[in-house]
mmCIF file of C-alpha atoms in Angstrom:
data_model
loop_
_atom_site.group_PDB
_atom_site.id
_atom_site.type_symbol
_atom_site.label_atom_id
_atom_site.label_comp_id
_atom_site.label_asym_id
_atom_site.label_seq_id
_atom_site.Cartn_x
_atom_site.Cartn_y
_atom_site.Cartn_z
ATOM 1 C CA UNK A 30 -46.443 -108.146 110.830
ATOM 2 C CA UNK A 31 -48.949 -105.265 111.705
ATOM 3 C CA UNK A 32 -49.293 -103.898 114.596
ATOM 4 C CA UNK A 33 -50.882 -106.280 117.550
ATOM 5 C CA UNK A 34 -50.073 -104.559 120.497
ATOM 6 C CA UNK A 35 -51.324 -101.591 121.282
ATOM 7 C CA UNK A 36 -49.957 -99.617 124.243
ATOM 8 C CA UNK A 37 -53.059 -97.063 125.865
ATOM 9 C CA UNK A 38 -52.350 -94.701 128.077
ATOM 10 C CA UNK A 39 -54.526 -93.608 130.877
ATOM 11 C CA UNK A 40 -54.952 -91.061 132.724
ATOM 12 C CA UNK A 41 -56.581 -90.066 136.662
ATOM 13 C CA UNK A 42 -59.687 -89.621 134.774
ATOM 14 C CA UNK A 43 -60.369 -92.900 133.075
ATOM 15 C CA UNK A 44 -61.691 -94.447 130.585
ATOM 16 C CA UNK A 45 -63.655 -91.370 129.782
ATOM 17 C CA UNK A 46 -60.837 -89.060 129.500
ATOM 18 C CA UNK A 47 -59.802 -91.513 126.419
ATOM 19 C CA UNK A 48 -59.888 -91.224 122.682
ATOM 20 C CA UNK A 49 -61.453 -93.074 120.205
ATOM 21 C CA UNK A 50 -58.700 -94.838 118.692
ATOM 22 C CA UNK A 51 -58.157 -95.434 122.442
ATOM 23 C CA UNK A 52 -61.329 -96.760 123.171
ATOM 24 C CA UNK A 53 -61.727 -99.023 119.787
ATOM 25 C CA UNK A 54 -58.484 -100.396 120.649
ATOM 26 C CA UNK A 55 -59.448 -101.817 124.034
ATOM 27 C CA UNK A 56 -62.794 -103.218 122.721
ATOM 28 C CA UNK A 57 -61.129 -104.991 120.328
ATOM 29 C CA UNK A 58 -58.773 -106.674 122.367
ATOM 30 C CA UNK A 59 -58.695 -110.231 123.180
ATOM 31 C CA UNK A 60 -56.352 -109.737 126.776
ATOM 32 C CA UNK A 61 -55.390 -106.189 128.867
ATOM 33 C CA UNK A 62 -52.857 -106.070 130.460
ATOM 34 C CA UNK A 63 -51.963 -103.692 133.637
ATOM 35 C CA UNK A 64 -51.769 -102.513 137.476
ATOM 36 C CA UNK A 65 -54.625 -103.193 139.512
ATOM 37 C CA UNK A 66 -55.614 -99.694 139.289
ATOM 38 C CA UNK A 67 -55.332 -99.053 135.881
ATOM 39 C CA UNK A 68 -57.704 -101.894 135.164
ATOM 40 C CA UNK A 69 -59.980 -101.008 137.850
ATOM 41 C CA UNK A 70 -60.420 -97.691 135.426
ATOM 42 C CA UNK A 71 -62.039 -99.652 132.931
ATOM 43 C CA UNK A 72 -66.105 -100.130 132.360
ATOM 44 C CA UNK A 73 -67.682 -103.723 132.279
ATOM 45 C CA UNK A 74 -68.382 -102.874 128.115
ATOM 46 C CA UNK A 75 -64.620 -103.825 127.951
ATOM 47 C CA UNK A 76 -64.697 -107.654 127.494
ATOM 48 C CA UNK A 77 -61.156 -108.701 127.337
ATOM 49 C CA UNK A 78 -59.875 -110.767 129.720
ATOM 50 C CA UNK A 79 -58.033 -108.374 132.277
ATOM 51 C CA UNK A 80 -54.141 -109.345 133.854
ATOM 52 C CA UNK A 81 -52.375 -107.573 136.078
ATOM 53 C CA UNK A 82 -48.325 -107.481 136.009
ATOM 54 C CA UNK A 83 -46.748 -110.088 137.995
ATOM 55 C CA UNK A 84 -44.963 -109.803 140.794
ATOM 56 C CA UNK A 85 -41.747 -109.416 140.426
ATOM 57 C CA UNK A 86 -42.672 -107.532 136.913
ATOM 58 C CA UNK A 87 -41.827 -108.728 133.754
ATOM 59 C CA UNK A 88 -43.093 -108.695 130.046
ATOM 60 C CA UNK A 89 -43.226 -112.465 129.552
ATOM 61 C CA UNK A 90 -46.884 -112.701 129.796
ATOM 62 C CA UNK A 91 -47.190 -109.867 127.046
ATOM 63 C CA UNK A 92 -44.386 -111.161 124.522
ATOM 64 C CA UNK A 93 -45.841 -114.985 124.872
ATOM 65 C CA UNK A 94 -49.110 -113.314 123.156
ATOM 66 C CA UNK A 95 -47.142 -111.727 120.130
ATOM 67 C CA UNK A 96 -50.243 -112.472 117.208
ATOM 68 C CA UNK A 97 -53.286 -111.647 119.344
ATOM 69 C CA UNK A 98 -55.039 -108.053 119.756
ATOM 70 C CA UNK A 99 -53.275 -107.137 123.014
ATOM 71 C CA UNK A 100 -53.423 -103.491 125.178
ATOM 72 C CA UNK A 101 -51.582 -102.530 127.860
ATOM 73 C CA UNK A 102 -52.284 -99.831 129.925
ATOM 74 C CA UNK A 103 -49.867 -97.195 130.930
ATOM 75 C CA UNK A 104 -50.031 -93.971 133.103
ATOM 76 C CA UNK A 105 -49.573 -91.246 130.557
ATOM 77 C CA UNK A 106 -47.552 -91.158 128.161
ATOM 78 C CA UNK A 107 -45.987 -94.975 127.785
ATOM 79 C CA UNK A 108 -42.844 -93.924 126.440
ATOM 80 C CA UNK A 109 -41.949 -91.132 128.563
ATOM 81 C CA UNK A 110 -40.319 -93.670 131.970
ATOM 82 C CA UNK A 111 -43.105 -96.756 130.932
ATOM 83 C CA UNK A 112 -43.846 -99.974 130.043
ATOM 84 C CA UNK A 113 -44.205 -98.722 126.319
ATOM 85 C CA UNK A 114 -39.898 -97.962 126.472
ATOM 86 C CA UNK A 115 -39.155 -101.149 128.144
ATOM 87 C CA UNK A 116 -41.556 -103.076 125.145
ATOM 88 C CA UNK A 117 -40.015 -101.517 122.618
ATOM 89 C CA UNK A 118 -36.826 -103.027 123.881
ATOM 90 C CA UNK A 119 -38.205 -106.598 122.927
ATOM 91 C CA UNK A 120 -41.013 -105.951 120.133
ATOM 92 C CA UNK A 121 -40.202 -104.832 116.948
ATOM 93 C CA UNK A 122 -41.518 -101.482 116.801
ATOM 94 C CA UNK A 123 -43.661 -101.754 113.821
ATOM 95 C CA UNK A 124 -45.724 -104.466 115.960
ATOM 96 C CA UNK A 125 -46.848 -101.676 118.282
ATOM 97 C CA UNK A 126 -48.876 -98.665 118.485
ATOM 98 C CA UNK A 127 -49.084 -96.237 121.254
ATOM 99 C CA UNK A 128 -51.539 -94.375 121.750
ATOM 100 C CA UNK A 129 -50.425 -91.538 124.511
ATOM 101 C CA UNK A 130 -52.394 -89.475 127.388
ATOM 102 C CA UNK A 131 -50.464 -86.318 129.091
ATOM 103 C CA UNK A 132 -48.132 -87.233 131.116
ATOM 104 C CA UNK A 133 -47.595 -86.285 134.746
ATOM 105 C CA UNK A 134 -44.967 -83.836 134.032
ATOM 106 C CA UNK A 135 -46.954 -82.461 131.353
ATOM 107 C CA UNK A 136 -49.647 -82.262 133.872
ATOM 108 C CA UNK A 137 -47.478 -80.654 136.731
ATOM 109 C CA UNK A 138 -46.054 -78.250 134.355
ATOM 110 C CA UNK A 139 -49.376 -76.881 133.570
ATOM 111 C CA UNK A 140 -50.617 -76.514 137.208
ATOM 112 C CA UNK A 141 -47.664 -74.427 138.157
ATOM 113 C CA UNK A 142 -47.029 -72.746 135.034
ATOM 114 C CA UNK A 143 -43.451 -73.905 134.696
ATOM 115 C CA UNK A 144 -42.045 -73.969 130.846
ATOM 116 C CA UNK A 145 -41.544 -78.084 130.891
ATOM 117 C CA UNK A 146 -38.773 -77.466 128.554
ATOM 118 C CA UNK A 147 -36.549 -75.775 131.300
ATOM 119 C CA UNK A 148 -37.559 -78.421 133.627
ATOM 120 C CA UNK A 149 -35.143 -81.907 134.558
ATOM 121 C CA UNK A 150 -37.284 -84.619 134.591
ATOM 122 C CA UNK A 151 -36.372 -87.444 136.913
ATOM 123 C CA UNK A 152 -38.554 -90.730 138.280
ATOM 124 C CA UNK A 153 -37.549 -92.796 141.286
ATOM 125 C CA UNK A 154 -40.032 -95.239 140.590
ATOM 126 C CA UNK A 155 -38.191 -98.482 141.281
ATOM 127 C CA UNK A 156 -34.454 -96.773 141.476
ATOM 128 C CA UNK A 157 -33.017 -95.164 143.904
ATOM 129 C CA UNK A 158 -33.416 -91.610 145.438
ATOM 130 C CA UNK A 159 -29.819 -91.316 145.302
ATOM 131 C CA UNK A 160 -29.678 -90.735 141.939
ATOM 132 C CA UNK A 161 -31.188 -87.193 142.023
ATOM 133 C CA UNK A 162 -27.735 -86.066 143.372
ATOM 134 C CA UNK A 163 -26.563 -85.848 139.767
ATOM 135 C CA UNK A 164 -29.005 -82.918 139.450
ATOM 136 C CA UNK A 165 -28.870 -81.029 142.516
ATOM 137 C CA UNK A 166 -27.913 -77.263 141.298
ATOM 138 C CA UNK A 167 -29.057 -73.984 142.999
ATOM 139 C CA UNK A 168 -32.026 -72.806 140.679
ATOM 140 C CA UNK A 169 -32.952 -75.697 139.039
ATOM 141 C CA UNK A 170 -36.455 -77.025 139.052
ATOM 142 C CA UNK A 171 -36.806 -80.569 138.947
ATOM 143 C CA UNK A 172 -40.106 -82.704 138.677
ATOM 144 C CA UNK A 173 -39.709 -86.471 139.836
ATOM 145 C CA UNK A 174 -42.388 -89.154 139.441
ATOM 146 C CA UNK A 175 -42.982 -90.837 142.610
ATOM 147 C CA UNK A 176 -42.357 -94.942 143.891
ATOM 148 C CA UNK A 177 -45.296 -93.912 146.426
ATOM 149 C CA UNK A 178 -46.317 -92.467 149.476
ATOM 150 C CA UNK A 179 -43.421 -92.484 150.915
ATOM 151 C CA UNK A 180 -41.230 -91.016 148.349
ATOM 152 C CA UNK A 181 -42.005 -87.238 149.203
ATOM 153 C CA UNK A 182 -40.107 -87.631 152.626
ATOM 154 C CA UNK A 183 -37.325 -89.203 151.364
ATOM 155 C CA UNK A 184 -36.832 -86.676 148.270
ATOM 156 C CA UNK A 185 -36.717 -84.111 151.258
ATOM 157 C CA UNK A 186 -34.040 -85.925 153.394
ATOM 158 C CA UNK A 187 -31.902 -86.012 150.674
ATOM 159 C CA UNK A 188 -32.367 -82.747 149.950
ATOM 160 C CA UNK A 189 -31.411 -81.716 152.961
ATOM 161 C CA UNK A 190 -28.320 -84.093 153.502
ATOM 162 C CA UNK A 191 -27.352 -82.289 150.638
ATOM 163 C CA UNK A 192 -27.432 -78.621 151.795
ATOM 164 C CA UNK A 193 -30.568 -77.950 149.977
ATOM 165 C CA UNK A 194 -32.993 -77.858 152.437
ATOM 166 C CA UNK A 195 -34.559 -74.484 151.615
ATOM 167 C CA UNK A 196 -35.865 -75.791 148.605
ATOM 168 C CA UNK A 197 -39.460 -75.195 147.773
ATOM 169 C CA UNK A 198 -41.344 -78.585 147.115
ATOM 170 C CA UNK A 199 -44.615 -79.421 145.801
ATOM 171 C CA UNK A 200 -46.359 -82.869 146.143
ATOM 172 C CA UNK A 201 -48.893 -82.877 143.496
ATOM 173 C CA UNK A 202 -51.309 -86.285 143.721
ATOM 174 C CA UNK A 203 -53.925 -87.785 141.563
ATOM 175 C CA UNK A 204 -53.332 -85.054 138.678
ATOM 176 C CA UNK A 205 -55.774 -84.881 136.471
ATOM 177 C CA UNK A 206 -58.635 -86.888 138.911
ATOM 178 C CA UNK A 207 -61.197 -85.868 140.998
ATOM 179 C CA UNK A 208 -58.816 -86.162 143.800
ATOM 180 C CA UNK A 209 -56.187 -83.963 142.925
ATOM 181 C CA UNK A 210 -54.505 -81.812 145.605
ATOM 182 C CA UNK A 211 -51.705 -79.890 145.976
ATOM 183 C CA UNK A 212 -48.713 -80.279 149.441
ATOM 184 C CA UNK A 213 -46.467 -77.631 149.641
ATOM 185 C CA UNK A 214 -43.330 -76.732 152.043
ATOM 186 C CA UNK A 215 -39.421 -76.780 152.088
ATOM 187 C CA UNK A 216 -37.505 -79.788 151.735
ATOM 188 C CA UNK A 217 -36.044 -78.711 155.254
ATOM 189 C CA UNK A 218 -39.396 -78.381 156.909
ATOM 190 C CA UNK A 219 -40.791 -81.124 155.506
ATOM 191 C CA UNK A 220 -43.585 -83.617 157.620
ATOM 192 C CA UNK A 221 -46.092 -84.434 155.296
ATOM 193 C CA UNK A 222 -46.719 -87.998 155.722
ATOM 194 C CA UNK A 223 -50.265 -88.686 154.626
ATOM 195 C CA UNK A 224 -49.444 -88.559 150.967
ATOM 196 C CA UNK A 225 -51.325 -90.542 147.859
ATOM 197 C CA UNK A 226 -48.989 -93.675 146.182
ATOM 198 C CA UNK A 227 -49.884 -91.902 143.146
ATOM 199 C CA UNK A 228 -47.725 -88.280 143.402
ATOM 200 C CA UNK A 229 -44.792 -86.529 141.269
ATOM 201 C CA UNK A 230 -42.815 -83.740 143.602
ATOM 202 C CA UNK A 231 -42.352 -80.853 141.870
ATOM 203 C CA UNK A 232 -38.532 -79.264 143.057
ATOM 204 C CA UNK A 233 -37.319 -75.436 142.809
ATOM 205 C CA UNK A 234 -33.720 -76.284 144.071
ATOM 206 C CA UNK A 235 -32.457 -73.766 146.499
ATOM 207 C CA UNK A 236 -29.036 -74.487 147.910
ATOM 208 C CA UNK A 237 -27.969 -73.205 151.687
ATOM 209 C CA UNK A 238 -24.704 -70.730 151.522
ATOM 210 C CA UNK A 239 -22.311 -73.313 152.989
ATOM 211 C CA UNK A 240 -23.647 -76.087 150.021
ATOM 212 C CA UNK A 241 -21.085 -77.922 148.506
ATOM 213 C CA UNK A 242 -21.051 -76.618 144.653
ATOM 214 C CA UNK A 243 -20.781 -79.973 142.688
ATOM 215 C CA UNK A 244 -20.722 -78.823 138.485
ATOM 216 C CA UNK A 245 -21.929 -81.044 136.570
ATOM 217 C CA UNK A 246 -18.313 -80.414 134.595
ATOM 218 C CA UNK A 247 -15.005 -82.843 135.465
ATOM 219 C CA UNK A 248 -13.381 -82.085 138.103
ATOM 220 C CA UNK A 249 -15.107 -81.852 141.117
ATOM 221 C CA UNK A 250 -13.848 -80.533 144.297
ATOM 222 C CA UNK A 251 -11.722 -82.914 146.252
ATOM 223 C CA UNK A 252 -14.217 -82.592 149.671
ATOM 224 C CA UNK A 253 -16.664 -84.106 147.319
ATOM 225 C CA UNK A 254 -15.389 -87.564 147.412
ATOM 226 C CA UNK A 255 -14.791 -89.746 150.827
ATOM 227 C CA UNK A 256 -11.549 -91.387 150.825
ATOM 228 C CA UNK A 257 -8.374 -92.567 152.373
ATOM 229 C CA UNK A 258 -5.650 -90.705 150.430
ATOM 230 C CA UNK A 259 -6.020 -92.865 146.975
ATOM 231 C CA UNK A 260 -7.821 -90.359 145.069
ATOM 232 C CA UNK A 261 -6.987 -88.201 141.461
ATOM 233 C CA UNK A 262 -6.450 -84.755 142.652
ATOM 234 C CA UNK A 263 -9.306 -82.285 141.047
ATOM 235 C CA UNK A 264 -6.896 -80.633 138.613
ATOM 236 C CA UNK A 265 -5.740 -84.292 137.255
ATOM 237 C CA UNK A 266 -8.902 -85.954 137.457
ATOM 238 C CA UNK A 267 -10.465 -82.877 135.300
ATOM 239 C CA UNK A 268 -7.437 -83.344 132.406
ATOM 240 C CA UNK A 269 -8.155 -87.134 133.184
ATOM 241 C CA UNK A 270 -11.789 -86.770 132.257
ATOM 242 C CA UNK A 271 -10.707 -84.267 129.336
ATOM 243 C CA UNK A 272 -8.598 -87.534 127.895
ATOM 244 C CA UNK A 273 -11.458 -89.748 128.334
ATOM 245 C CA UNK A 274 -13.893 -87.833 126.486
ATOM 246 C CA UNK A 275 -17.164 -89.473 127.801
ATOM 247 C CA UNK A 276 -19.497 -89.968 125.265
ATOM 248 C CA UNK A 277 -22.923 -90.485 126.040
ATOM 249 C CA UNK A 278 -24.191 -94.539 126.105
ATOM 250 C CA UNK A 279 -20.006 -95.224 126.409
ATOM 251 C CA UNK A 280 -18.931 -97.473 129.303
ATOM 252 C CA UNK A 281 -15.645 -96.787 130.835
ATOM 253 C CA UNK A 282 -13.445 -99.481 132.564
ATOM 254 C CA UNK A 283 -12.182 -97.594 136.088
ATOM 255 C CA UNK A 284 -9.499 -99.967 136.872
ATOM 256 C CA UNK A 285 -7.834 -99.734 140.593
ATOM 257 C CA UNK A 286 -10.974 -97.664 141.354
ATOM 258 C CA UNK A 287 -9.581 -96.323 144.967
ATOM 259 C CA UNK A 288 -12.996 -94.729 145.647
ATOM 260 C CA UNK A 289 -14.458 -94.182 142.455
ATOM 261 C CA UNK A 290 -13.740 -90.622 141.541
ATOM 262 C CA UNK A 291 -12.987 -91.326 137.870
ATOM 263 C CA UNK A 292 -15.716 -93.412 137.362
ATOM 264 C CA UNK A 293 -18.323 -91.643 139.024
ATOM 265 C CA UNK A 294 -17.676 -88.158 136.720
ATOM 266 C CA UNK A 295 -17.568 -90.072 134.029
ATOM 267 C CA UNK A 296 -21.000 -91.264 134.769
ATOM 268 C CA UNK A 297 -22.286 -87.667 135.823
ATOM 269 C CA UNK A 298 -21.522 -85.720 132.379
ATOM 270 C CA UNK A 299 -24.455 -88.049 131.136
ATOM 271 C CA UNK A 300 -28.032 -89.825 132.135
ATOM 272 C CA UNK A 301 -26.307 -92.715 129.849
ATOM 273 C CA UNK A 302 -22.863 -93.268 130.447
ATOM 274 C CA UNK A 303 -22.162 -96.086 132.412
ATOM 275 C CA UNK A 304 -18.843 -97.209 134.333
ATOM 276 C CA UNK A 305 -17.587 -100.337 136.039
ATOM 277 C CA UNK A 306 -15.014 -99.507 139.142
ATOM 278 C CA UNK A 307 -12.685 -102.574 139.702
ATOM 279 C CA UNK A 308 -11.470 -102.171 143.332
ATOM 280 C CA UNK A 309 -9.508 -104.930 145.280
ATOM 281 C CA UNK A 310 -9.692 -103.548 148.578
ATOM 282 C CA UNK A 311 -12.110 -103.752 150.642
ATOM 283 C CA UNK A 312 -12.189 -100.750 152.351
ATOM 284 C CA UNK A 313 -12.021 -98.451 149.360
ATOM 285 C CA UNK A 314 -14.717 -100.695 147.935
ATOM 286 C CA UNK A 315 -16.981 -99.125 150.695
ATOM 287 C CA UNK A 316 -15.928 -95.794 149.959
ATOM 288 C CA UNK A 317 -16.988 -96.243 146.411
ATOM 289 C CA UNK A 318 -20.432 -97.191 147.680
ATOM 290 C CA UNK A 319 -20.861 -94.541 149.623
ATOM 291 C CA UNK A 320 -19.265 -91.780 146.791
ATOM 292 C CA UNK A 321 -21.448 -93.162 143.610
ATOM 293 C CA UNK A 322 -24.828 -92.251 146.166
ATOM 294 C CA UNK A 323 -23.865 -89.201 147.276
ATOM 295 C CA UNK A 324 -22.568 -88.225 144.086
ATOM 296 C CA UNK A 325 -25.752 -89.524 141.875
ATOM 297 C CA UNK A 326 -24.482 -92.413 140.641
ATOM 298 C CA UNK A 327 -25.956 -95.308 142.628
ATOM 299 C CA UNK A 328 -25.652 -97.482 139.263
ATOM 300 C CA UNK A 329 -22.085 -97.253 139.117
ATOM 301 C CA UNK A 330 -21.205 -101.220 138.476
ATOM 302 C CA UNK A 331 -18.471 -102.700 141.709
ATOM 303 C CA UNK A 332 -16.518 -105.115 140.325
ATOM 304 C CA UNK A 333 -14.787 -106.738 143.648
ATOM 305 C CA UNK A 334 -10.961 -107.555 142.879
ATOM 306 C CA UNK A 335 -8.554 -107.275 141.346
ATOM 307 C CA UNK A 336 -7.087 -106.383 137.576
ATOM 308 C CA UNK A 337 -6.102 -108.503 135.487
ATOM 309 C CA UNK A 338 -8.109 -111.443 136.449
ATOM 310 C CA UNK A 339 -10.847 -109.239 137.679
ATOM 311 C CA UNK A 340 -11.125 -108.341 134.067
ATOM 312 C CA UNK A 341 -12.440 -111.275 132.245
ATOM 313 C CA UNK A 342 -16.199 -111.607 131.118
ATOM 314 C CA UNK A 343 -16.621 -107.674 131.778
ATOM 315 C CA UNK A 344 -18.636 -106.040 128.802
ATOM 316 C CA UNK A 345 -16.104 -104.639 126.147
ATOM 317 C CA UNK A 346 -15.214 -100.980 127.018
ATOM 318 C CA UNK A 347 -15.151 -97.567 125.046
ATOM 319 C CA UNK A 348 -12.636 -95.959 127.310
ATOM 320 C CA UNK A 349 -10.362 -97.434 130.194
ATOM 321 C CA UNK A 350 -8.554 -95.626 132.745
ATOM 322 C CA UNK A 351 -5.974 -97.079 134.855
ATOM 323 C CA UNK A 352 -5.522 -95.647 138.265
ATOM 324 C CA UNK A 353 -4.379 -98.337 140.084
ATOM 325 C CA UNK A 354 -1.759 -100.792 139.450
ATOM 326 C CA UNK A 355 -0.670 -100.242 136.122
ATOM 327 C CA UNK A 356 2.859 -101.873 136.986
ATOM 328 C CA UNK A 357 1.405 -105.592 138.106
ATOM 329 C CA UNK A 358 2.495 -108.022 135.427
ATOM 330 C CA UNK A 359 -0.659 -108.035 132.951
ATOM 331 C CA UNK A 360 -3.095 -105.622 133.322
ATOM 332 C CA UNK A 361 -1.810 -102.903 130.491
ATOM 333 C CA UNK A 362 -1.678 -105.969 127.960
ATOM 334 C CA UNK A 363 -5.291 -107.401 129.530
ATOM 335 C CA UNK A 364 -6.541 -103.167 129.369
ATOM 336 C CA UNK A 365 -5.186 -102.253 125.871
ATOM 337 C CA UNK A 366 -6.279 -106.004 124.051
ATOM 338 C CA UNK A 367 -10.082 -105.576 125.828
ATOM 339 C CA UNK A 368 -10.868 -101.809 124.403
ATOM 340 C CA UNK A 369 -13.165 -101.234 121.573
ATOM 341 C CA UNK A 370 -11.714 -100.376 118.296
ATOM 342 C CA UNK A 371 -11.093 -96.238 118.613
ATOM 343 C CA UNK A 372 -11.286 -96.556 122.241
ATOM 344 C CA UNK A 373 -9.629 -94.237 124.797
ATOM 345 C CA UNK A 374 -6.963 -95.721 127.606
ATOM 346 C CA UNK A 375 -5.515 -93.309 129.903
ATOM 347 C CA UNK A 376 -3.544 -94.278 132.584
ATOM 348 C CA UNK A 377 -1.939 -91.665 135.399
ATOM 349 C CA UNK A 378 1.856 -92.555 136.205
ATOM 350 C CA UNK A 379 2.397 -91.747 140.153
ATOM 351 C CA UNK A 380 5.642 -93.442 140.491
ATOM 352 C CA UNK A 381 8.902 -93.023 138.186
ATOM 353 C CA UNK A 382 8.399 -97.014 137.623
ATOM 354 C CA UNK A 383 5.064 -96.476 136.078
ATOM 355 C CA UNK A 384 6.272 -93.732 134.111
ATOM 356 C CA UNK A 385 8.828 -95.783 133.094
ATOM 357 C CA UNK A 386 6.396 -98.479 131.796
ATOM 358 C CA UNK A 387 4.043 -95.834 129.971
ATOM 359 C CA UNK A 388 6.588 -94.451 128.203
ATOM 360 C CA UNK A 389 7.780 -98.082 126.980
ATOM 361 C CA UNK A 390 4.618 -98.906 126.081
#
């Protein structure tokens, strides 16, 4: 099938600011589909019937038109964070064409003269501001894309929970509109509150002298996690990790989680790995919550209770490590029959009987 969807994107400045394949591509199309104001961009010449996203989002309304000359409009660059990614997920790709703008970060980049190839870019539109944790390191520079108004403030408090409130931010709004305009400060002086939805903070990291100095390598100081004694000390945990060997797009079974330190650098050596923590008690369950935010991991997966039976219907791991309970009748068996073929178990004997059992195994 050729393609029938084509995926515009749009930038601060319109319909105006758009190409002619662009353009063609919109007049041709029998439905458009985006955010209010993307749609309020376009002129009445445009005579496809408009739709905005529902609420909550989802593609249905786009997928149940697969046939018909269909655009949706995108900040941007569609696949760089938007909807053109998540489409791509459920169209086959030679259905689509996208037809990019510049993207914010390209934009930001160019108004502060920062080489966007040395630059992290992050969004915590619709995820958490937790996860920027991951990336926290003295002299970094960092541009995130914006939920809204609001998100300025909150990039700042974490920054400064953190120890890095001498960071320099910039709020840059509407870039590449009429209405562009520039909010600068530190992230520990920060009280701008009268800030556009429509904003990407620009981030030169700058970490106070007492900061905690989290690598992004295994084995991360023991201070770093919050627990109650049932923890990997840092020199295990890093030979730990070392056995693991994450992989990035791998998902690692942390099994008897106590609070999460396995999982959570496992998750941190990349944007893609993934982990599930299965954690029986309650109280280390907490700390687990608590250590996968602070750490940058807020989608580290809680599985509540406790291995083996807390191990059916999880997704098939690449790598499981055993922290916890390696001795109760089943779990080895239940860990070793559930790994993927060429998968990685690792297991850390703290008592002579679990030795005992290893070494039998």
């Amino acid at each position: 099938m050729s393609p029938w969807l084509t995926v515009v994107g749009i930038g601060e400045d319109g319909y105006k600011g758009l190409g002619r394949n662009a353009r063609h591509a919109l007049l041709q199309a029998r439905q458009v589909f985006g955010g209010a104001r993307q749609l309020a961009l376009l002129p009445p010449c445009i005579q496809a019937e408009q739709r905005q996203w529902p609420s909550p989002f989802s593609l249905s309304p786009v997928l149940e038109q697969r046939g018909d000359p269909i655009c949706v409009l995108a900040s941007g660059d569609p696949m760089l964070f938007g909807v053109g990614a998540s489409l791509s997920k459920h169209v086959p790709f030679a259905e689509i064409r996208v037809i990019p703008a510049p993207s914010s970060y390209s934009l930001a980049a160019a108004r502060l003269g920062w080489a966007l190839q040395d630059v992290v870019t992050l969004s915590v539109v619709a995820r958490p501001v937790a996860a920027l944790n991951a990336h926290l390191q003295h002299g970094l520079r960092l541009l995130v894309l914006s939920n809204d108004g609001s998100s300025p403030a909150a990039i700042a408090a974490q920054l400064r929970e953190r120890g890095f409130g001498p960071s320099r931010m910039i709020v840059l709004e509407h870039l590449g509109g009429s209405a562009e305009r520039q909010i600068e400060g530190t992230a520990g002086e920060w009280n701008a509150t009268d800030i556009a939805a429509l904003n990407l903070v620009a981030i030169e990291c700058r970490a106070q002298p007492d900061a905690l100095r989290l690598s992004p390598l295994g084995g991360l100081p023991d201070e770093a996690f919050r627990h109650d004694g049932q923890l990997t000390k840092r020199d295990v945990r890093a030979i730990t990790l070392a056995r693991l060997a994450p992989v990035p797009g791998e998902l690692l079974w942390d099994v008897g989680a106590g609070c999460g330190s396995i999982g959570i650098e496992w998750m941190r050596a990349h944007p893609t790995c993934r982990a599930i923590a299965v954690e029986a008690d309650e109280g280390r369950q907490q700390l687990i919550e608590f250590n996968r935010d602070a750490l940058g991991v807020p989608g580290l997966q809680l599985i509540r209770g406790r291995a083996p039976d807390a191990l059916e219907r999880l997704e098939q791991p690449d790598a499981i490590f055993i922290g916890g309970g390696v001795t109760r009748e089943g779990v080895l068996p239940a860990c070793w029959q559930s790994l993927r073929s060429g998968g990685r178990l690792v297991a850390n004997a703290v008592t002579l009987q679990s030795e005992a059992m290893l070494v039998n195994w």
